[in-house]
Amino acid sequence: MKTEPMICQVAVPSPCFNSFDYLLPNTLASHPDDLPKGIRVLVPFGRQEKIGIFLGYTSSSSLAIEKLKPIIAVLDNHSLYTPSTLTLCQFTSHYYHHPLGDVLLTALPKRLRQPVHHLTGSVTITQKGIDHIPAINRKTKQYQLLRQLHRACSTLSYQQLQETFSNRTLNTAMAQELIKIQSKHSSNHVKMASYTSKRIFQAPDFTLTSEQQHVVDMLKRQKTFKTFLLVGVTGSGKTEVYFQVIQSILAQNKSVLFLVPEIGLTPQIIQRFQARFNLPIAMLHSGMSSQAQLTDWEKIKNHQLLIMVGTRSAVFTPHPNLGLIVVDEEHDLSFKQTVGCCYSARDLAVVRGRIENVPVILGSATPSLESLHNVNTKGYERLNLTKRVGSAMTPQLKLVNLRGRKLNRGLSSPVIDAIQTHLDQKKQIMVFLNRRGFAPKMICHDCSWIPICTQCDLPYVWHKHLNRLSCHHCGATQPLAHICPQCDSSMLWDIGCGTEKIETQLKKLFSRANILRIDRDSTRHKGSFNKMLEQIHENEVDIIIGTQMLAKGHHFPNLTLTVVIDADHGLYSQDFRALEHLGQLLVQVAGRAGRNKDNGEVYVQTYYPRHPLLQTLLKKDYHAFAEYLLKKRYEATLPPYSSAALVKVKSKKLNDACDFLNQLAANMRQQNTHALDITGPFPAPIEKKAGYYQMLLWLQSTTKQQCQHGIQIITEMIKKNKPPCSVRWNIDVDPISMSI
Ligand code: ADP
Ligand code: ZN
Ligand code: ZN
């Protein structure tokens, strides 16, 4: 009886198709059931070899069987996904219009995505290999390889063999099925943890407020899928609520996925977890080595660890018995991936909750307009924590009108006085400015020449302590010429101010205070950020100057004054979301002050004190502010009252980018029988970056379905009429910013 060849579907990262067909290697043909869905396989791909994910068998292929190539090697024994995470990846690929192979690999820790030479596995010679030995030229590497394996009579590790043989020799032998590799990775026979019996939770030394208790009770009652939007003002004890709910999940021997915005915050939250739970916590973020990432990921996969705290990509971690998903600071922009597959980890967390049928908590003091809108339309349940715990009061916001006022290098006199007062009271002060460097621009006082980055056509930022100019868009740096190249003048002046300048000025004004600057420049060394945070907690610092890094999540009990140097950036922006983000930032920054019994004060310097946004925040609160913005979005039919996508294009040749998008827009408009609004093409807010011109096309529709349909058509158009090779394109579904 002639057996049908087994055709394997493999998802390989490639821009065009979701899966490719391969033949099962002969070595496995007699046990085809051995291949579980979701393992990695090495396959020939064009002239390269790529890692793909095995998706299952199919009985027919669109290609002739003779054209199909066999899989080179099977790299895992067990699936790297749970059925739910596999479904989540499929959803992601479909919804964000991104190739499945790419999504599946993105969902894995870096280590498992890397080329095969990082494999740990054992290699054996096959019967075919043994039979083949006499036929090979004795001078070849392949002969030596097979001899060595045959003589060894047992297995040799891949790494051992790599010392003598090239990857090419090894892979060719594998492709010809002369040898086979068995990966040791991810064996499932590990003892699983059971924490139900142990005392793992350390009760806090305070009792929950009645608000907290109510919210905890509501959340604990929920056993199936439901999304909660936990809106708690800063300092209202959200984290404690999470902990209490997590405790009840662990007691059922289920695990928890806890997503946080960025690595800057993970160490603090990990410390708080550790103070409360007597068990190790798994982490996943870009600050870890790839080996450490893999180790933690595997422990979650094997149910040896039950809590995973991680950034964006942790939404794909394969928890076998998930009980709860938490997204902390759900409004944060860093949950959205902006290159490659532009997924929102917050939105995928909700999708995963639905797939796994578990509750999802989205928490924030400043929830996104999307989530607020979803409370009204998608059945998210809103839970509120309206009061700060203890006797702490919400800090008072004061606007300082800069118009006509004399500034002391960026600082107004009410602000200087307030700093002095809080210093006298031995309190801490945070000065917030979201701009690194000394000055954002230099100018020649005589001829008005400005040093600009020619790759981005934007001014260089002056970093005084590095003595360099640096472009904040592409990272290029160069020394500052102290003479103007245009007119030989030595009058080069700096305009505007960054954190370094404020630091210098504060040191001058308050020479006895301990002043610490925290931004990406001052925290470049590993561990330095944490050391600085410790210094603040130990009260070794009086004044902290910080950027966005300090705005969120931190809890500094002794801090009573926050100063916002410049609130105006974002008030008048071409990006319709800028106001939302500015409001969130201001409220978050303000929330750092007055977390203890001492009342906090917040000073906000602005040239536009009458701006309705600032007035609403001042006189009312974030809630009123969000309502105001939602109303504006409704009137303009902007998201969340419509669904949008951006086609992002970049090219070194401006014409190519324009022509391509113009053509695309024209075709779309012509074919467009459905309600899809097409705006553009127009240049991105940063028109040129690192030599690439950046152009956008905005697609918008009143319903998600129509928008999805439109994106479908446009991606097919692009695949059919490929852009010139100078043009790179990507599609951002539900974009949250116009930046590329
Ligand atoms: P949020 O995340 O809402 O800004 P946190 O969870 O950081 O607030 O809580 C602020 C501080 O209050 C933390 O030190 C926390 O331990 C403490 N805390 C939380 N709940 C209570 C409570 N019921 N009584 C006293 N202190 C509390
Ligand atoms: Zn000049
Ligand atoms: Zn640049």
CSV table of N, CA and C in Angstrom, one decimal, residues 514-609:
chain,number,residue,atom,x,y,z
A,514,ASN,N,20.5,68.6,48.5
A,514,ASN,CA,21.0,67.4,47.7
A,514,ASN,C,20.1,67.3,46.5
A,515,ILE,N,20.7,67.4,45.3
A,515,ILE,CA,19.9,67.4,44.1
A,515,ILE,C,20.2,66.2,43.2
A,516,LEU,N,19.2,65.6,42.7
A,516,LEU,CA,19.5,64.4,41.9
A,516,LEU,C,18.7,64.5,40.6
A,517,ARG,N,19.4,64.2,39.5
A,517,ARG,CA,18.7,64.3,38.2
A,517,ARG,C,18.5,62.8,37.8
A,518,ILE,N,17.2,62.5,37.4
A,518,ILE,CA,16.9,61.2,36.9
A,518,ILE,C,16.3,61.3,35.6
A,519,ASP,N,17.1,60.9,34.6
A,519,ASP,CA,16.6,60.8,33.2
A,519,ASP,C,17.4,59.7,32.5
A,520,ARG,N,17.1,59.5,31.3
A,520,ARG,CA,17.8,58.3,30.6
A,520,ARG,C,19.3,58.5,30.5
A,521,ASP,N,19.8,59.8,30.6
A,521,ASP,CA,21.2,60.0,30.5
A,521,ASP,C,21.9,59.7,31.8
A,522,SER,N,21.2,60.0,32.9
A,522,SER,CA,21.8,59.8,34.2
A,522,SER,C,21.7,58.4,34.7
A,523,THR,N,20.9,57.6,34.0
A,523,THR,CA,20.6,56.2,34.5
A,523,THR,C,21.1,55.2,33.5
A,524,ARG,N,22.1,55.5,32.7
A,524,ARG,CA,22.5,54.6,31.7
A,524,ARG,C,23.1,53.3,32.3
A,525,HIS,N,23.8,53.4,33.4
A,525,HIS,CA,24.5,52.2,33.9
A,525,HIS,C,23.4,51.3,34.5
A,526,LYS,N,23.7,50.0,34.4
A,526,LYS,CA,22.8,49.1,34.9
A,526,LYS,C,22.6,49.2,36.4
A,527,GLY,N,21.4,49.2,36.9
A,527,GLY,CA,21.2,49.3,38.4
A,527,GLY,C,21.2,50.7,38.9
A,528,SER,N,21.6,51.7,38.1
A,528,SER,CA,21.8,53.0,38.7
A,528,SER,C,20.4,53.6,39.0
A,529,PHE,N,19.4,53.3,38.2
A,529,PHE,CA,18.1,53.9,38.5
A,529,PHE,C,17.6,53.4,39.9
A,530,ASN,N,17.8,52.1,40.1
A,530,ASN,CA,17.3,51.5,41.4
A,530,ASN,C,18.1,52.2,42.6
A,531,LYS,N,19.4,52.4,42.3
A,531,LYS,CA,20.2,53.0,43.4
A,531,LYS,C,19.6,54.4,43.7
A,532,MET,N,19.3,55.1,42.7
A,532,MET,CA,18.7,56.5,42.9
A,532,MET,C,17.4,56.4,43.6
A,533,LEU,N,16.6,55.4,43.3
A,533,LEU,CA,15.3,55.3,43.9
A,533,LEU,C,15.5,55.0,45.4
A,534,GLU,N,16.5,54.2,45.7
A,534,GLU,CA,16.8,53.9,47.1
A,534,GLU,C,17.2,55.2,47.8
A,535,GLN,N,18.1,56.0,47.2
A,535,GLN,CA,18.5,57.2,47.8
A,535,GLN,C,17.3,58.1,48.1
A,536,ILE,N,16.3,58.1,47.2
A,536,ILE,CA,15.2,58.9,47.5
A,536,ILE,C,14.4,58.4,48.7
A,537,HIS,N,14.3,57.1,48.8
A,537,HIS,CA,13.5,56.4,49.9
A,537,HIS,C,14.3,56.6,51.2
A,538,GLU,N,15.6,56.7,51.1
A,538,GLU,CA,16.4,56.9,52.4
A,538,GLU,C,16.5,58.3,52.7
A,539,ASN,N,15.8,59.2,52.0
A,539,ASN,CA,15.8,60.6,52.3
A,539,ASN,C,17.2,61.2,52.1
A,540,GLU,N,18.0,60.7,51.2
A,540,GLU,CA,19.3,61.3,51.0
A,540,GLU,C,19.2,62.4,49.9
A,541,VAL,N,18.0,62.5,49.4
A,541,VAL,CA,17.8,63.5,48.3
A,541,VAL,C,16.7,64.5,48.7
A,542,ASP,N,17.0,65.8,48.4
A,542,ASP,CA,15.9,66.8,48.7
A,542,ASP,C,15.1,67.2,47.5
A,543,ILE,N,15.9,67.4,46.4
A,543,ILE,CA,15.2,67.8,45.1
A,543,ILE,C,15.5,66.8,44.0
A,544,ILE,N,14.4,66.2,43.4
A,544,ILE,CA,14.6,65.3,42.3
A,544,ILE,C,14.2,66.0,41.0
A,545,ILE,N,15.0,65.9,40.0
A,545,ILE,CA,14.6,66.4,38.7
A,545,ILE,C,14.4,65.2,37.8
A,546,GLY,N,13.3,65.1,37.2
A,546,GLY,CA,13.0,63.9,36.5
A,546,GLY,C,12.2,64.1,35.2
A,547,THR,N,12.3,63.1,34.4
A,547,THR,CA,11.5,63.1,33.2
A,547,THR,C,10.4,62.1,33.4
A,548,GLN,N,9.7,61.7,32.3
A,548,GLN,CA,8.7,60.7,32.3
A,548,GLN,C,9.0,59.5,33.2
A,549,MET,N,10.2,59.1,33.3
A,549,MET,CA,10.6,57.9,34.0
A,549,MET,C,10.1,58.0,35.4
A,550,LEU,N,9.9,59.2,36.0
A,550,LEU,CA,9.5,59.3,37.4
A,550,LEU,C,8.0,59.6,37.5
A,551,ALA,N,7.4,59.7,36.4
A,551,ALA,CA,6.0,60.2,36.5
A,551,ALA,C,5.0,59.2,37.1
A,552,LYS,N,5.3,57.9,36.8
A,552,LYS,CA,4.3,57.0,37.1
A,552,LYS,C,4.6,56.0,38.2
A,553,GLY,N,3.6,55.6,38.9
A,553,GLY,CA,3.7,54.4,39.8
A,553,GLY,C,4.6,54.6,41.0
A,554,HIS,N,5.5,55.5,41.0
A,554,HIS,CA,6.4,55.5,42.2
A,554,HIS,C,5.7,56.1,43.4
A,555,HIS,N,6.1,55.6,44.5
A,555,HIS,CA,5.5,56.1,45.8
A,555,HIS,C,6.6,56.6,46.7
A,556,PHE,N,6.7,57.9,46.8
A,556,PHE,CA,7.7,58.6,47.6
A,556,PHE,C,7.0,59.2,48.8
A,557,PRO,N,7.1,58.6,50.0
A,557,PRO,CA,6.2,59.1,51.1
A,557,PRO,C,6.6,60.5,51.5
A,558,ASN,N,7.8,60.9,51.4
A,558,ASN,CA,8.2,62.2,51.9
A,558,ASN,C,8.1,63.3,50.9
A,559,LEU,N,7.6,63.0,49.8
A,559,LEU,CA,7.5,64.1,48.7
A,559,LEU,C,6.2,64.9,48.8
A,560,THR,N,6.4,66.2,49.0
A,560,THR,CA,5.2,67.0,49.2
A,560,THR,C,5.0,68.1,48.1
A,561,LEU,N,6.0,68.3,47.3
A,561,LEU,CA,5.8,69.3,46.2
A,561,LEU,C,6.2,68.8,44.9
A,562,THR,N,5.4,68.9,43.9
A,562,THR,CA,5.7,68.6,42.5
A,562,THR,C,5.7,69.9,41.7
A,563,VAL,N,6.7,70.1,40.9
A,563,VAL,CA,6.7,71.2,40.0
A,563,VAL,C,6.7,70.8,38.6
A,564,VAL,N,5.8,71.2,37.8
A,564,VAL,CA,5.8,70.9,36.3
A,564,VAL,C,6.4,72.1,35.6
A,565,ILE,N,7.6,72.0,35.0
A,565,ILE,CA,8.2,73.2,34.5
A,565,ILE,C,7.5,73.7,33.2
A,566,ASP,N,7.0,72.7,32.4
A,566,ASP,CA,6.5,73.2,31.1
A,566,ASP,C,5.3,72.3,30.8
A,567,ALA,N,4.1,72.8,31.0
A,567,ALA,CA,2.9,72.0,30.7
A,567,ALA,C,2.4,72.2,29.2
A,568,ASP,N,3.0,73.1,28.5
A,568,ASP,CA,2.5,73.5,27.3
A,568,ASP,C,2.7,72.6,26.1
A,569,HIS,N,3.8,71.8,26.2
A,569,HIS,CA,4.1,70.9,25.1
A,569,HIS,C,2.9,69.9,25.0
A,570,GLY,N,2.3,69.9,23.9
A,570,GLY,CA,1.1,69.0,23.8
A,570,GLY,C,-0.2,69.7,23.8
A,571,LEU,N,-0.2,71.0,24.3
A,571,LEU,CA,-1.5,71.7,24.3
A,571,LEU,C,-2.0,72.0,22.9
A,572,TYR,N,-1.1,72.3,22.0
A,572,TYR,CA,-1.5,72.6,20.7
A,572,TYR,C,-0.7,71.7,19.7
A,573,SER,N,-1.2,70.5,19.5
A,573,SER,CA,-0.4,69.5,18.8
A,573,SER,C,-1.3,69.1,17.6
A,574,GLN,N,-0.6,68.6,16.5
A,574,GLN,CA,-1.4,68.1,15.4
A,574,GLN,C,-2.0,66.7,15.7
A,575,ASP,N,-1.5,66.0,16.8
A,575,ASP,CA,-2.0,64.7,17.1
A,575,ASP,C,-3.2,64.8,18.0
A,576,PHE,N,-4.3,64.3,17.6
A,576,PHE,CA,-5.5,64.5,18.4
A,576,PHE,C,-5.5,63.9,19.7
A,577,ARG,N,-4.5,63.0,20.0
A,577,ARG,CA,-4.4,62.3,21.3
A,577,ARG,C,-3.5,63.1,22.2
A,578,ALA,N,-2.8,64.1,21.7
A,578,ALA,CA,-1.8,64.8,22.6
A,578,ALA,C,-2.4,65.3,23.9
A,579,LEU,N,-3.7,65.8,23.8
A,579,LEU,CA,-4.3,66.4,25.0
A,579,LEU,C,-4.6,65.3,26.0
A,580,GLU,N,-5.1,64.2,25.6
A,580,GLU,CA,-5.3,63.1,26.5
A,580,GLU,C,-4.1,62.7,27.2
A,581,HIS,N,-3.0,62.5,26.4
A,581,HIS,CA,-1.7,62.1,27.1
A,581,HIS,C,-1.1,63.1,28.0
A,582,LEU,N,-1.3,64.4,27.6
A,582,LEU,CA,-0.8,65.5,28.5
A,582,LEU,C,-1.6,65.5,29.8
A,583,GLY,N,-2.9,65.4,29.7
A,583,GLY,CA,-3.7,65.3,31.0
A,583,GLY,C,-3.3,64.2,31.9
A,584,GLN,N,-3.1,63.0,31.2
A,584,GLN,CA,-2.7,61.8,32.0
A,584,GLN,C,-1.4,62.1,32.7
A,585,LEU,N,-0.5,62.6,31.9
A,585,LEU,CA,0.9,62.9,32.5
A,585,LEU,C,0.8,63.8,33.7
A,586,LEU,N,0.1,64.9,33.5
A,586,LEU,CA,0.0,65.9,34.5
A,586,LEU,C,-0.6,65.3,35.8
A,587,VAL,N,-1.7,64.6,35.7
A,587,VAL,CA,-2.3,64.0,36.8
A,587,VAL,C,-1.4,63.0,37.5
A,588,GLN,N,-0.7,62.2,36.7
A,588,GLN,CA,0.2,61.2,37.2
A,588,GLN,C,1.4,61.9,38.0
A,589,VAL,N,1.9,62.9,37.4
A,589,VAL,CA,3.0,63.6,38.0
A,589,VAL,C,2.6,64.3,39.3
A,590,ALA,N,1.4,64.9,39.2
A,590,ALA,CA,0.9,65.5,40.4
A,590,ALA,C,0.7,64.5,41.5
A,591,GLY,N,0.3,63.3,41.1
A,591,GLY,CA,0.0,62.3,42.1
A,591,GLY,C,1.2,61.8,42.9
A,592,ARG,N,2.4,62.2,42.5
A,592,ARG,CA,3.6,61.8,43.3
A,592,ARG,C,3.6,62.6,44.6
A,593,ALA,N,2.9,63.7,44.6
A,593,ALA,CA,3.1,64.5,45.8
A,593,ALA,C,2.1,64.2,46.9
A,594,GLY,N,2.5,64.4,48.1
A,594,GLY,CA,1.5,64.3,49.2
A,594,GLY,C,0.9,63.0,49.4
A,595,ARG,N,1.8,61.9,49.4
A,595,ARG,CA,1.2,60.6,49.5
A,595,ARG,C,1.1,60.2,51.0
A,596,ASN,N,1.6,61.0,51.9
A,596,ASN,CA,1.5,60.6,53.3
A,596,ASN,C,0.5,61.6,53.9
A,597,LYS,N,0.6,61.8,55.2
A,597,LYS,CA,-0.4,62.7,55.8
A,597,LYS,C,-0.2,64.1,55.5
A,598,ASP,N,1.1,64.5,55.1
A,598,ASP,CA,1.3,65.9,54.7
A,598,ASP,C,0.6,66.2,53.4
A,599,ASN,N,0.0,67.3,53.4
A,599,ASN,CA,-0.7,67.7,52.1
A,599,ASN,C,0.3,68.0,51.1
A,600,GLY,N,0.0,67.7,49.8
A,600,GLY,CA,0.9,67.9,48.7
A,600,GLY,C,0.4,69.1,48.0
A,601,GLU,N,1.4,69.7,47.3
A,601,GLU,CA,1.1,70.9,46.4
A,601,GLU,C,1.7,70.6,45.0
A,602,VAL,N,1.1,71.1,44.0
A,602,VAL,CA,1.6,70.9,42.7
A,602,VAL,C,1.6,72.2,42.0
A,603,TYR,N,2.7,72.7,41.5
A,603,TYR,CA,2.8,73.9,40.7
A,603,TYR,C,3.0,73.6,39.2
A,604,VAL,N,2.2,74.2,38.4
A,604,VAL,CA,2.3,73.9,37.0
A,604,VAL,C,2.5,75.2,36.2
A,605,GLN,N,3.7,75.3,35.6
A,605,GLN,CA,4.0,76.5,34.9
A,605,GLN,C,3.4,76.4,33.4
A,606,THR,N,2.8,77.5,33.0
A,606,THR,CA,2.2,77.5,31.7
A,606,THR,C,2.0,78.9,31.1
A,607,TYR,N,2.1,79.0,29.8
A,607,TYR,CA,1.8,80.2,29.1
A,607,TYR,C,0.3,80.3,28.8
A,608,TYR,N,-0.5,79.2,29.0
A,608,TYR,CA,-1.9,79.2,28.6
A,608,TYR,C,-2.8,78.8,29.8
A,609,PRO,N,-2.7,79.5,30.9
A,609,PRO,CA,-3.5,79.1,32.1
A,609,PRO,C,-5.0,79.0,31.9
